[in-house]
Short mmCIF file of C-alpha atoms and ligand atoms in Angstrom, two decimals:
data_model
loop_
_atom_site.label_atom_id
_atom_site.label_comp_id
_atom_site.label_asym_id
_atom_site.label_seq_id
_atom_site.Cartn_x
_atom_site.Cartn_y
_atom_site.Cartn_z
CA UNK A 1 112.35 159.20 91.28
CA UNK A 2 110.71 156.63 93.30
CA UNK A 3 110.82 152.92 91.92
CA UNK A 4 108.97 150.08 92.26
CA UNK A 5 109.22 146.89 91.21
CA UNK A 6 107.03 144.28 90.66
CA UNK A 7 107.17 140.67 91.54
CA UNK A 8 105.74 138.77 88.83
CA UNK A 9 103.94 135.70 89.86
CA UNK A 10 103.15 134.46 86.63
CA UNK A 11 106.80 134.22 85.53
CA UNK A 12 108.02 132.69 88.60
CA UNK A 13 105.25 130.09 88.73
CA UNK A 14 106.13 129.52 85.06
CA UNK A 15 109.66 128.45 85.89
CA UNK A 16 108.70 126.64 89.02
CA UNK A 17 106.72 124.43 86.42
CA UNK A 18 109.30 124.36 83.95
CA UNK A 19 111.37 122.58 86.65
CA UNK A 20 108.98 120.57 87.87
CA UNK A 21 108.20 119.09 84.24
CA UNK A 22 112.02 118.59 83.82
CA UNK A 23 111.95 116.57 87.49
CA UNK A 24 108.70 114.89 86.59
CA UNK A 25 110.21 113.70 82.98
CA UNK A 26 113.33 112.37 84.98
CA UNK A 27 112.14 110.10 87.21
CA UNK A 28 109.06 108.71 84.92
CA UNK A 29 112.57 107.70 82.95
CA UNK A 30 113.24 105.80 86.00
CA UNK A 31 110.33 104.45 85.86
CA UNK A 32 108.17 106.18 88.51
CA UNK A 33 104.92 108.04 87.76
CA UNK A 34 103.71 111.03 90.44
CA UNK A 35 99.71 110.53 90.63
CA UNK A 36 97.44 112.97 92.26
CA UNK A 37 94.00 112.07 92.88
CA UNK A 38 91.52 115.18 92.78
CA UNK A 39 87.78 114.92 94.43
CA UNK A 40 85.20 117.16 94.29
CA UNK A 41 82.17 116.94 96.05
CA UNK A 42 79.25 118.73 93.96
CA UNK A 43 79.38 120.89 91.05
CA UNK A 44 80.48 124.51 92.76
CA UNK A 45 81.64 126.71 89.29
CA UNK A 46 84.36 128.44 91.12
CA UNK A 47 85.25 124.63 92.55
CA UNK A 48 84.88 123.68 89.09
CA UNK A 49 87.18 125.86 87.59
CA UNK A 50 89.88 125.65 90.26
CA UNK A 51 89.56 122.21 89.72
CA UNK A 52 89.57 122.14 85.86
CA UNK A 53 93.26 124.60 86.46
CA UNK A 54 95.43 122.18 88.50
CA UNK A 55 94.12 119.14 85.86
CA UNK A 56 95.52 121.08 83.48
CA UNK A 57 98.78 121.65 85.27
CA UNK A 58 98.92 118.43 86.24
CA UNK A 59 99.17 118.11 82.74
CA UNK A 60 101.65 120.40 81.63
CA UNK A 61 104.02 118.84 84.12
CA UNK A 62 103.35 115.14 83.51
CA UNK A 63 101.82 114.19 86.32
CA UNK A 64 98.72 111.99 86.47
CA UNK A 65 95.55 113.03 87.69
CA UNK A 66 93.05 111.26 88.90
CA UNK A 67 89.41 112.93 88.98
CA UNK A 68 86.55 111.58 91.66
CA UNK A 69 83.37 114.14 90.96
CA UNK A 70 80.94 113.13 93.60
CA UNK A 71 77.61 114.03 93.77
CA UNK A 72 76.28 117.26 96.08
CA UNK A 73 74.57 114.32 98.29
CA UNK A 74 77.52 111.94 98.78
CA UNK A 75 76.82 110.79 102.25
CA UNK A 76 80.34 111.80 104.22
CA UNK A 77 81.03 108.41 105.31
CA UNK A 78 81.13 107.41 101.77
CA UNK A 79 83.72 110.40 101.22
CA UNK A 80 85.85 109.31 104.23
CA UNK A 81 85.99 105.68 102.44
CA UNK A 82 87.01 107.04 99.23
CA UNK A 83 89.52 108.84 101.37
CA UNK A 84 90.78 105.89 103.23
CA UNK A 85 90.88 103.79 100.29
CA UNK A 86 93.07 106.26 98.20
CA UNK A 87 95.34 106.36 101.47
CA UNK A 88 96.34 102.70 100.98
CA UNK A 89 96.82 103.17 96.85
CA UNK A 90 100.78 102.84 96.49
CA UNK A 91 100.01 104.00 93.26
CA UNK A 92 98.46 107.41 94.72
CA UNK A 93 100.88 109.94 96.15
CA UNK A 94 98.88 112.97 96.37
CA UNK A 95 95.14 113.51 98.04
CA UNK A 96 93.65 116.81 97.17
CA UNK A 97 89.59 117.33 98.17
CA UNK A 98 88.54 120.45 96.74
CA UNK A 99 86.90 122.82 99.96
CA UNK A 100 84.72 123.96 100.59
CA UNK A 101 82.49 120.43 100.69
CA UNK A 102 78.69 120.64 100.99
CA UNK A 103 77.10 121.54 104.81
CA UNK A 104 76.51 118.20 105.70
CA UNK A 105 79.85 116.99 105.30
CA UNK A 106 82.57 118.20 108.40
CA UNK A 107 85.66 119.75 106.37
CA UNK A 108 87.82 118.88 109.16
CA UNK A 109 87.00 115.20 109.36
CA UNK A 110 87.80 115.09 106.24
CA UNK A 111 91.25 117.19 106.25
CA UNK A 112 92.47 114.58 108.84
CA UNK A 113 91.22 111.49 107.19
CA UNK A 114 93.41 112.53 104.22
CA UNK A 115 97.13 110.12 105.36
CA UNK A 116 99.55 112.90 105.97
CA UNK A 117 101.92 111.47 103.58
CA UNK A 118 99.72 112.61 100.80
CA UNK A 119 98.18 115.89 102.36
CA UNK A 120 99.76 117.97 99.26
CA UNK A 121 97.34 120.88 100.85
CA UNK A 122 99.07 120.67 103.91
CA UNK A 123 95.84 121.20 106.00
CA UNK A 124 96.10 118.37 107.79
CA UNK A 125 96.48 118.96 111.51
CA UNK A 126 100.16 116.71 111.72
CA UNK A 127 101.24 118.96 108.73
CA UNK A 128 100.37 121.84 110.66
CA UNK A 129 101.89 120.60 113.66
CA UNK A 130 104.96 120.04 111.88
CA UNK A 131 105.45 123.29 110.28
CA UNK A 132 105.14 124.63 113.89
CA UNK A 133 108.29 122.71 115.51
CA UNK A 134 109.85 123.09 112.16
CA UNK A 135 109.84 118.92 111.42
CA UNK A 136 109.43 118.15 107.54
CA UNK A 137 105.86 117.73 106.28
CA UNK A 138 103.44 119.55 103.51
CA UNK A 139 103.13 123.41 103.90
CA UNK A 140 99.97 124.95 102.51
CA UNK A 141 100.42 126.41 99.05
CA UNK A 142 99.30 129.95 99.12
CA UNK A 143 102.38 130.81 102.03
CA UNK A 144 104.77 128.77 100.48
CA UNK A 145 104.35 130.31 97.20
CA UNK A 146 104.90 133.59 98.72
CA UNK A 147 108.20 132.43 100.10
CA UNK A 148 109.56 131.57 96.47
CA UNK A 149 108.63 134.60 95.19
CA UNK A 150 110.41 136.93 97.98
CA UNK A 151 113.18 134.46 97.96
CA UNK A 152 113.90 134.33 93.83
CA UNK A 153 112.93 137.95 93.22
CA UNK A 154 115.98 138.28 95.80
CA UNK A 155 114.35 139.97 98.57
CA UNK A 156 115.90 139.31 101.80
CA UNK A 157 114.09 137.72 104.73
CA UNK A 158 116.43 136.95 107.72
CA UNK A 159 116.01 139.54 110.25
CA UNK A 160 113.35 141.75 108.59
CA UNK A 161 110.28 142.94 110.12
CA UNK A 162 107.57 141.43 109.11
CA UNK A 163 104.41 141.78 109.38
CA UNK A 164 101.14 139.04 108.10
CA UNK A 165 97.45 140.88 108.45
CA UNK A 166 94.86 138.15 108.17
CA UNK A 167 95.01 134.94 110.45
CA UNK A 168 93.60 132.07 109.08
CA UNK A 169 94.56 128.38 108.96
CA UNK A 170 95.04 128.24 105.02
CA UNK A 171 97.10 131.63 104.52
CA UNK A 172 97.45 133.99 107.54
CA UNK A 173 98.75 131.36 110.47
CA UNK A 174 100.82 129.31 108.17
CA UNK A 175 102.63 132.52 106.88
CA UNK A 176 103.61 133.57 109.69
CA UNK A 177 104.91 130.29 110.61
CA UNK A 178 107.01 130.21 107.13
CA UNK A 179 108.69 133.97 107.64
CA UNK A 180 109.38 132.97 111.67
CA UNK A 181 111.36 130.13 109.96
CA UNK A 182 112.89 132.05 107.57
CA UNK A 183 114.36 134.34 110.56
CA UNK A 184 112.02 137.30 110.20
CA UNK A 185 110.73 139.46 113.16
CA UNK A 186 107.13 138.17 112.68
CA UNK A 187 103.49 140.22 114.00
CA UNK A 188 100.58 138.99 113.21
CA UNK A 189 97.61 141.14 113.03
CA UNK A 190 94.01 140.67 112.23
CA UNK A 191 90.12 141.95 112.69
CA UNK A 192 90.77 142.80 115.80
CA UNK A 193 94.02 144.33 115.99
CA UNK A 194 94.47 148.31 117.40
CA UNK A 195 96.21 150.86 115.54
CA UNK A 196 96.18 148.57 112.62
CA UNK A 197 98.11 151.06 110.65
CA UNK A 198 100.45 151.65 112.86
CA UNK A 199 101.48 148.07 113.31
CA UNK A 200 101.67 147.84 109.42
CA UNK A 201 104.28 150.64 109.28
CA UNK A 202 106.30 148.65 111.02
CA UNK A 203 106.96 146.45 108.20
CA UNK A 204 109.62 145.58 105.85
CA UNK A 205 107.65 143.13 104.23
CA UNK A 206 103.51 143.28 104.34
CA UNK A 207 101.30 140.20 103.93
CA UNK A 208 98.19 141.17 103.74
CA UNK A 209 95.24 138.04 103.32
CA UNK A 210 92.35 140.19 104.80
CA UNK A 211 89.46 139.59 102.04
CA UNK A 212 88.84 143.21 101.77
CA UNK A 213 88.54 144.88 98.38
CA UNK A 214 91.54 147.80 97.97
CA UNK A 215 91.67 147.80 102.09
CA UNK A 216 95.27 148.59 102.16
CA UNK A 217 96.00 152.13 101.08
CA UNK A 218 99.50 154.01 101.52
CA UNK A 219 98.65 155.23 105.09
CA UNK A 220 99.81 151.36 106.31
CA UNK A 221 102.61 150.93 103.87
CA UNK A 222 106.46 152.61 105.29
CA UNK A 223 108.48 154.11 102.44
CA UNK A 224 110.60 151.31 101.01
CA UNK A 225 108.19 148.19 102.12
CA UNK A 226 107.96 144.96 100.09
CA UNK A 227 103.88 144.50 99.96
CA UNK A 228 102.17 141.17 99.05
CA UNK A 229 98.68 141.04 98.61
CA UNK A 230 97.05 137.86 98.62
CA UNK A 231 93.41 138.59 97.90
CA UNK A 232 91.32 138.04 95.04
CA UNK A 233 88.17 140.18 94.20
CA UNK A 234 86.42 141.80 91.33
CA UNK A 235 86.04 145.49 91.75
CA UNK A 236 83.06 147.63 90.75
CA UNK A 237 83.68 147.32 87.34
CA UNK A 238 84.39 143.20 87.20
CA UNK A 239 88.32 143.68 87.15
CA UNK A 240 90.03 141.55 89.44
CA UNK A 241 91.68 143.36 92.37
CA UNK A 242 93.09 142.72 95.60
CA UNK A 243 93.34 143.51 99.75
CA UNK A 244 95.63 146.24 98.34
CA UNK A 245 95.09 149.56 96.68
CA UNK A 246 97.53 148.56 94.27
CA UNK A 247 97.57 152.20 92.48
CA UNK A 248 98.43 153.95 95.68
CA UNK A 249 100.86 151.67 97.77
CA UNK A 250 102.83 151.26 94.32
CA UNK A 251 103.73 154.70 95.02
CA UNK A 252 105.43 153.81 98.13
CA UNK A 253 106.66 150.64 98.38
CA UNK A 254 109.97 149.27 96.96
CA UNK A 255 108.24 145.88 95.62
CA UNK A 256 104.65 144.76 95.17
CA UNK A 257 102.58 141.88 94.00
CA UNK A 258 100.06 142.76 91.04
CA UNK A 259 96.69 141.00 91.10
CA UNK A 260 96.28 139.39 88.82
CA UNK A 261 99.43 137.59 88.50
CA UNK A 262 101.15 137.70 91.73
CA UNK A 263 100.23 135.85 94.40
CA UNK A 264 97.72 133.76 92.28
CA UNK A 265 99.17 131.63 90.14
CA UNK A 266 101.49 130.82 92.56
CA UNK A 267 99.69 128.59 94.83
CA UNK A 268 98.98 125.72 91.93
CA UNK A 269 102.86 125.20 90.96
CA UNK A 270 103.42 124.47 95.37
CA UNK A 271 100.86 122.13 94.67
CA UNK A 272 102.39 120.80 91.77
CA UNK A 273 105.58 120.94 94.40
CA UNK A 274 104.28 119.24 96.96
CA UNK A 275 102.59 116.41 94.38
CA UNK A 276 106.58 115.92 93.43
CA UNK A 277 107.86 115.71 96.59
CA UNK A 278 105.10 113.26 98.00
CA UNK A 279 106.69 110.34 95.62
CA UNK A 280 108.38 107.97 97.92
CA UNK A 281 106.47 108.25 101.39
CA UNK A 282 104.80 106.08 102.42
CA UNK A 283 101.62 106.74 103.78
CA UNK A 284 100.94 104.67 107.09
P1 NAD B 1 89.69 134.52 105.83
O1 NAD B 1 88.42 135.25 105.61
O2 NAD B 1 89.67 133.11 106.27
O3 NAD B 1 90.57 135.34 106.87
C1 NAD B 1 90.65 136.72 106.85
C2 NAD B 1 91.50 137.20 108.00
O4 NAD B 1 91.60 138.61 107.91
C3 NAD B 1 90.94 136.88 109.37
O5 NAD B 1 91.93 136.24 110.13
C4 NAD B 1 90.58 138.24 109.98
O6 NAD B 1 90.96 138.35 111.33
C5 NAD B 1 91.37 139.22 109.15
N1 NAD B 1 90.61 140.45 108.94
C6 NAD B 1 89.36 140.58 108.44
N2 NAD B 1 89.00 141.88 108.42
C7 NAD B 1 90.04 142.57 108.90
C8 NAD B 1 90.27 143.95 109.12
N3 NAD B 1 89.33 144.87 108.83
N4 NAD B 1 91.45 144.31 109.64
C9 NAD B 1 92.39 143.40 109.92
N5 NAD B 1 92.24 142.08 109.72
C10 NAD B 1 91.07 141.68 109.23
O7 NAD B 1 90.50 134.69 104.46
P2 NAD B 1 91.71 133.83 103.79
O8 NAD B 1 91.21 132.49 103.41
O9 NAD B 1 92.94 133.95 104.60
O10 NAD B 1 91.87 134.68 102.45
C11 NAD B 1 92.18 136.05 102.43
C12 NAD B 1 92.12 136.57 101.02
O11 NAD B 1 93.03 135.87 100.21
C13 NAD B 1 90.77 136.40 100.31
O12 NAD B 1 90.57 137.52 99.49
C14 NAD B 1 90.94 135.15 99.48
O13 NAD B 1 90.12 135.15 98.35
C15 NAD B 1 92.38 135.26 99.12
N6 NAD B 1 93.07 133.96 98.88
C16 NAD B 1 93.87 133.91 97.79
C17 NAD B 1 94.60 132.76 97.52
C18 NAD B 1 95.49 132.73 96.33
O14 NAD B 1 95.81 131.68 95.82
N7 NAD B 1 95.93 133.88 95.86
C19 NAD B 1 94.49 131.65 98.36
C20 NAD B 1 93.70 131.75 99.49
C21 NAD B 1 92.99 132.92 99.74
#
Protein backbone atom coordinates (compact mmCIF):
# COMPACT_ATOMS: atom_id res chain seq x y z
CA UNK A 1 0.00 0.00 0.00
CA UNK A 2 1.13 3.38 -0.85
CA UNK A 3 2.53 5.60 2.11
CA UNK A 4 2.87 8.92 2.79
CA UNK A 5 4.26 10.76 5.25
CA UNK A 6 3.83 13.94 6.52
CA UNK A 7 6.25 16.58 7.50
CA UNK A 8 4.99 18.26 10.43
CA UNK A 9 5.81 21.87 10.64
CA UNK A 10 4.41 22.53 13.84
CA UNK A 11 6.64 19.99 15.63
CA UNK A 12 9.73 20.95 13.96
CA UNK A 13 9.19 24.67 14.52
CA UNK A 14 8.44 23.64 18.12
CA UNK A 15 11.90 22.21 18.62
CA UNK A 16 13.61 24.85 16.61
CA UNK A 17 12.18 27.14 19.48
CA UNK A 18 12.92 24.89 22.15
CA UNK A 19 16.58 25.37 21.09
CA UNK A 20 16.50 28.68 20.52
CA UNK A 21 15.06 29.40 24.17
CA UNK A 22 17.86 27.10 25.53
CA UNK A 23 20.56 29.41 23.33
CA UNK A 24 18.72 32.56 24.24
CA UNK A 25 18.78 31.56 28.20
CA UNK A 26 22.62 30.86 27.75
CA UNK A 27 24.00 33.77 26.67
CA UNK A 28 21.49 36.29 28.67
CA UNK A 29 23.61 34.19 31.55
CA UNK A 30 26.51 35.78 29.96
CA UNK A 31 25.08 38.65 30.13
CA UNK A 32 23.84 39.50 26.61
CA UNK A 33 20.20 40.20 25.71
CA UNK A 34 18.97 39.52 21.76
CA UNK A 35 16.48 42.61 21.03
CA UNK A 36 14.32 42.78 18.01
CA UNK A 37 12.63 45.88 17.22
CA UNK A 38 9.16 45.33 15.33
CA UNK A 39 7.40 48.41 13.28
CA UNK A 40 4.31 48.53 11.83
CA UNK A 41 3.07 51.12 9.81
CA UNK A 42 -0.92 51.35 10.17
CA UNK A 43 -3.31 49.06 11.67
CA UNK A 44 -3.66 46.18 8.71
CA UNK A 45 -5.58 43.05 10.88
CA UNK A 46 -3.72 40.42 9.04
CA UNK A 47 -0.42 42.84 9.80
CA UNK A 48 -1.77 42.96 13.14
CA UNK A 49 -1.97 39.53 13.86
CA UNK A 50 1.30 38.48 12.21
CA UNK A 51 2.65 40.99 14.24
CA UNK A 52 0.91 40.15 17.58
CA UNK A 53 2.51 36.07 16.65
CA UNK A 54 6.27 36.79 16.48
CA UNK A 55 5.75 39.20 19.92
CA UNK A 56 4.62 36.35 21.32
CA UNK A 57 7.46 34.18 20.18
CA UNK A 58 9.71 36.56 20.90
CA UNK A 59 8.46 35.82 24.10
CA UNK A 60 8.50 32.28 24.47
CA UNK A 61 12.16 32.35 23.55
CA UNK A 62 13.37 35.27 25.69
CA UNK A 63 14.06 37.62 23.42
CA UNK A 64 13.09 41.28 23.71
CA UNK A 65 10.84 42.97 21.53
CA UNK A 66 10.56 46.17 20.82
CA UNK A 67 7.11 47.46 19.23
CA UNK A 68 7.02 50.94 16.99
CA UNK A 69 3.07 51.12 15.75
CA UNK A 70 3.08 54.07 13.47
CA UNK A 71 0.32 55.72 12.22
CA UNK A 72 -1.28 54.86 8.45
CA UNK A 73 0.08 58.59 7.60
CA UNK A 74 3.67 58.40 8.90
CA UNK A 75 5.36 60.48 6.32
CA UNK A 76 8.25 57.85 4.86
CA UNK A 77 11.03 60.03 5.68
CA UNK A 78 10.01 59.85 9.21
CA UNK A 79 10.02 55.88 8.78
CA UNK A 80 13.50 55.91 7.15
CA UNK A 81 14.70 57.96 10.43
CA UNK A 82 13.23 55.58 12.74
CA UNK A 83 15.05 53.11 10.57
CA UNK A 84 18.37 54.78 10.62
CA UNK A 85 18.19 55.51 14.15
CA UNK A 86 17.49 51.82 15.21
CA UNK A 87 20.56 50.97 12.82
CA UNK A 88 22.99 52.77 15.18
CA UNK A 89 21.18 51.16 18.59
CA UNK A 90 24.01 48.65 19.85
CA UNK A 91 21.37 47.60 21.92
CA UNK A 92 19.12 46.59 18.75
CA UNK A 93 20.16 43.50 16.80
CA UNK A 94 17.23 42.77 14.78
CA UNK A 95 15.05 45.28 12.34
CA UNK A 96 11.84 43.76 11.22
CA UNK A 97 9.13 46.35 9.30
CA UNK A 98 6.07 44.54 8.84
CA UNK A 99 5.13 44.71 4.63
CA UNK A 100 3.26 45.51 3.11
CA UNK A 101 3.59 49.52 4.25
CA UNK A 102 0.90 51.99 3.12
CA UNK A 103 1.05 53.31 -0.90
CA UNK A 104 2.81 56.26 -0.20
CA UNK A 105 5.64 54.78 1.39
CA UNK A 106 8.36 52.81 -1.30
CA UNK A 107 8.82 49.18 0.34
CA UNK A 108 12.10 48.98 -1.21
CA UNK A 109 13.56 52.17 0.19
CA UNK A 110 12.75 50.99 3.08
CA UNK A 111 14.10 47.20 2.77
CA UNK A 112 17.54 48.81 2.03
CA UNK A 113 17.53 51.45 4.66
CA UNK A 114 17.18 48.56 7.16
CA UNK A 115 21.63 48.02 8.06
CA UNK A 116 22.16 44.58 6.71
CA UNK A 117 23.51 43.44 9.92
CA UNK A 118 20.06 43.48 11.32
CA UNK A 119 17.94 42.56 8.12
CA UNK A 120 16.54 39.32 10.11
CA UNK A 121 14.01 39.26 6.89
CA UNK A 122 16.76 38.96 4.72
CA UNK A 123 15.14 41.24 2.02
CA UNK A 124 17.64 43.46 1.88
CA UNK A 125 19.31 43.65 -1.52
CA UNK A 126 23.22 42.81 0.11
CA UNK A 127 21.43 39.82 1.82
CA UNK A 128 20.16 38.82 -1.37
CA UNK A 129 23.28 39.36 -3.05
CA UNK A 130 24.95 37.28 -0.64
CA UNK A 131 22.84 34.29 -0.71
CA UNK A 132 23.57 34.38 -4.50
CA UNK A 133 27.58 33.99 -4.35
CA UNK A 134 26.95 31.91 -1.34
CA UNK A 135 28.81 34.68 1.27
CA UNK A 136 27.15 34.61 4.88
CA UNK A 137 24.24 37.01 5.44
CA UNK A 138 20.28 36.72 6.47
CA UNK A 139 18.19 34.30 4.24
CA UNK A 140 14.49 35.01 4.07
CA UNK A 141 12.45 32.89 6.44
CA UNK A 142 9.80 31.16 4.47
CA UNK A 143 12.88 29.16 2.19
CA UNK A 144 14.95 28.63 4.98
CA UNK A 145 12.33 27.07 6.97
CA UNK A 146 11.68 24.75 4.23
CA UNK A 147 15.29 23.67 4.26
CA UNK A 148 15.03 22.52 8.05
CA UNK A 149 12.18 20.72 7.53
CA UNK A 150 13.50 18.53 4.40
CA UNK A 151 16.77 18.40 6.14
CA UNK A 152 15.45 17.06 9.88
CA UNK A 153 12.57 15.02 8.50
CA UNK A 154 15.75 13.33 6.75
CA UNK A 155 14.97 13.87 3.25
CA UNK A 156 17.90 14.04 1.10
CA UNK A 157 18.80 17.05 -1.03
CA UNK A 158 22.26 16.71 -2.76
CA UNK A 159 21.74 15.75 -6.24
CA UNK A 160 17.92 15.60 -6.40
CA UNK A 161 15.80 17.17 -8.89
CA UNK A 162 14.21 19.83 -7.85
CA UNK A 163 11.89 21.77 -8.89
CA UNK A 164 10.42 25.60 -7.15
CA UNK A 165 6.98 26.87 -9.06
CA UNK A 166 6.45 30.46 -8.06
CA UNK A 167 9.31 33.15 -8.46
CA UNK A 168 9.19 35.79 -6.22
CA UNK A 169 11.78 37.72 -4.18
CA UNK A 170 10.38 36.59 -0.63
CA UNK A 171 9.83 32.70 -1.40
CA UNK A 172 10.22 31.50 -5.03
CA UNK A 173 13.89 33.16 -6.04
CA UNK A 174 15.39 32.68 -2.68
CA UNK A 175 14.38 28.91 -2.72
CA UNK A 176 15.82 28.15 -5.44
CA UNK A 177 18.90 29.81 -4.40
CA UNK A 178 18.84 27.64 -0.96
CA UNK A 179 18.28 23.99 -2.84
CA UNK A 180 21.15 25.15 -5.69
CA UNK A 181 23.28 25.43 -2.47
CA UNK A 182 22.26 22.50 -1.02
CA UNK A 183 23.47 20.59 -4.38
CA UNK A 184 20.06 20.00 -5.94
CA UNK A 185 19.36 20.02 -9.76
CA UNK A 186 17.27 23.24 -9.46
CA UNK A 187 14.18 24.55 -12.30
CA UNK A 188 12.40 27.18 -11.63
CA UNK A 189 9.06 27.63 -13.09
CA UNK A 190 6.37 30.19 -12.90
CA UNK A 191 3.14 32.01 -14.68
CA UNK A 192 4.58 31.69 -17.62
CA UNK A 193 6.17 28.48 -17.86
CA UNK A 194 5.04 25.70 -20.86
CA UNK A 195 4.07 22.30 -20.12
CA UNK A 196 3.92 23.26 -16.54
CA UNK A 197 3.07 19.76 -15.63
CA UNK A 198 5.44 18.28 -17.34
CA UNK A 199 8.28 20.21 -15.82
CA UNK A 200 6.74 19.35 -12.34
CA UNK A 201 7.05 15.60 -13.02
CA UNK A 202 10.35 16.04 -13.17
CA UNK A 203 10.69 16.50 -9.57
CA UNK A 204 11.97 14.78 -6.60
CA UNK A 205 11.12 17.45 -4.45
CA UNK A 206 8.14 20.15 -5.46
CA UNK A 207 8.00 23.71 -4.09
CA UNK A 208 5.19 25.07 -5.01
CA UNK A 209 4.55 29.16 -3.77
CA UNK A 210 2.04 29.93 -6.64
CA UNK A 211 -0.98 31.66 -4.57
CA UNK A 212 -3.46 29.47 -6.18
CA UNK A 213 -6.12 27.71 -4.12
CA UNK A 214 -5.71 23.55 -4.54
CA UNK A 215 -3.73 24.41 -8.05
CA UNK A 216 -1.55 21.45 -7.76
CA UNK A 217 -3.40 18.22 -8.36
CA UNK A 218 -1.70 14.64 -8.92
CA UNK A 219 -1.31 15.18 -12.73
CA UNK A 220 2.13 17.41 -11.71
CA UNK A 221 3.23 15.27 -8.85
CA UNK A 222 5.73 11.82 -10.09
CA UNK A 223 5.07 8.76 -7.95
CA UNK A 224 7.41 8.97 -4.97
CA UNK A 225 7.86 13.04 -4.93
CA UNK A 226 8.46 15.00 -1.71
CA UNK A 227 5.74 18.04 -2.20
CA UNK A 228 5.87 21.33 -0.19
CA UNK A 229 3.25 23.66 -0.45
CA UNK A 230 3.77 26.99 0.71
CA UNK A 231 0.46 28.76 0.25
CA UNK A 232 -2.05 29.90 2.54
CA UNK A 233 -5.81 30.31 1.61
CA UNK A 234 -9.23 29.68 2.96
CA UNK A 235 -11.27 27.44 0.77
CA UNK A 236 -14.99 27.70 0.02
CA UNK A 237 -15.95 26.72 3.22
CA UNK A 238 -13.32 29.11 5.43
CA UNK A 239 -10.80 26.12 6.04
CA UNK A 240 -7.40 27.00 5.42
CA UNK A 241 -5.84 25.30 2.39
CA UNK A 242 -3.00 25.54 0.21
CA UNK A 243 -1.35 25.77 -3.68
CA UNK A 244 -1.81 21.99 -3.30
CA UNK A 245 -4.71 19.62 -3.55
CA UNK A 246 -3.55 18.14 -0.52
CA UNK A 247 -6.27 15.14 -0.70
CA UNK A 248 -5.12 14.07 -4.10
CA UNK A 249 -1.22 14.52 -4.32
CA UNK A 250 -1.17 12.69 -0.77
CA UNK A 251 -2.04 9.83 -2.82
CA UNK A 252 1.08 10.02 -4.73
CA UNK A 253 3.75 11.48 -3.19
CA UNK A 254 6.17 9.89 -0.65
CA UNK A 255 6.12 13.14 1.74
CA UNK A 256 3.95 16.24 1.94
CA UNK A 257 3.46 19.38 3.89
CA UNK A 258 -0.16 19.78 5.51
CA UNK A 259 -1.60 23.30 5.60
CA UNK A 260 -2.09 24.17 8.24
CA UNK A 261 0.97 23.26 10.00
CA UNK A 262 3.62 22.77 7.52
CA UNK A 263 5.17 25.30 5.92
CA UNK A 264 3.51 27.97 8.22
CA UNK A 265 4.69 28.00 11.36
CA UNK A 266 7.89 27.57 10.13
CA UNK A 267 8.83 30.87 8.88
CA UNK A 268 8.51 32.71 12.58
CA UNK A 269 11.10 30.24 14.44
CA UNK A 270 13.91 31.39 11.12
CA UNK A 271 13.01 34.59 12.31
CA UNK A 272 13.48 33.84 15.73
CA UNK A 273 16.88 32.21 14.05
CA UNK A 274 18.03 34.86 12.40
CA UNK A 275 17.14 37.40 15.61
CA UNK A 276 19.80 34.84 17.46
CA UNK A 277 22.29 34.86 15.11
CA UNK A 278 22.26 38.76 14.50
CA UNK A 279 23.85 39.20 18.25
CA UNK A 280 27.37 40.27 17.74
CA UNK A 281 27.45 42.15 14.24
CA UNK A 282 27.88 45.03 14.04
CA UNK A 283 25.89 47.02 11.93
CA UNK A 284 28.03 49.70 9.93
P1 LIG B 1 3.62 35.95 -5.37
O1 LIG B 1 2.22 36.24 -5.78
O2 LIG B 1 4.55 37.06 -5.09
O3 LIG B 1 4.29 35.02 -6.48
C1 LIG B 1 3.60 33.99 -7.10
C2 LIG B 1 4.48 33.35 -8.14
O4 LIG B 1 3.76 32.27 -8.71
C3 LIG B 1 4.88 34.27 -9.28
O5 LIG B 1 6.28 34.22 -9.43
C4 LIG B 1 4.18 33.69 -10.51
O6 LIG B 1 5.02 33.67 -11.65
C5 LIG B 1 3.85 32.28 -10.11
N1 LIG B 1 2.56 31.88 -10.66
C6 LIG B 1 1.37 32.51 -10.55
N2 LIG B 1 0.41 31.83 -11.22
C7 LIG B 1 1.01 30.76 -11.74
C8 LIG B 1 0.55 29.68 -12.54
N3 LIG B 1 -0.74 29.59 -12.91
N4 LIG B 1 1.43 28.75 -12.92
C9 LIG B 1 2.72 28.82 -12.54
N5 LIG B 1 3.21 29.81 -11.77
C10 LIG B 1 2.37 30.77 -11.39
O7 LIG B 1 3.47 34.97 -4.12
P2 LIG B 1 4.48 34.61 -2.90
O8 LIG B 1 4.66 35.80 -2.04
O9 LIG B 1 5.67 33.89 -3.40
O10 LIG B 1 3.53 33.60 -2.11
C11 LIG B 1 3.02 32.42 -2.68
C12 LIG B 1 2.04 31.77 -1.73
O11 LIG B 1 2.70 31.46 -0.52
C13 LIG B 1 0.85 32.63 -1.32
O12 LIG B 1 -0.26 31.79 -1.17
C14 LIG B 1 1.25 33.20 0.02
O13 LIG B 1 0.15 33.49 0.83
C15 LIG B 1 2.06 32.08 0.57
N6 LIG B 1 3.12 32.47 1.53
C16 LIG B 1 3.22 31.72 2.66
C17 LIG B 1 4.23 31.98 3.58
C18 LIG B 1 4.33 31.12 4.78
O14 LIG B 1 4.88 31.53 5.79
N7 LIG B 1 3.82 29.91 4.74
C19 LIG B 1 5.12 33.03 3.35
C20 LIG B 1 5.03 33.75 2.18
C21 LIG B 1 4.02 33.45 1.27
Amino acid sequence: MHMTQIIDGKAISAQIKDELKTKVAAMKAEGTQVTLAVIQVGDDPASSVYVGNKKKACEYIGIKSLAYELPEETPEKELLSLIEELNKKVDVNGILVQLPLPEHIDEDKVIATISPEKDVDGFHPQSVGALCIGQPGFVSCTPAGIIQLLKRSGIEISGKECVVIGRSNIVGKPMALLMLRENATVTVAHSRTKDLKEVAKRADILIVAIGKPKMITKEYVKEGAVVIDVGIHRDENKKLCGDVDYEDVAAVCSWVTPVPGGVGPMTIAMLMNNCVESVGLEAR
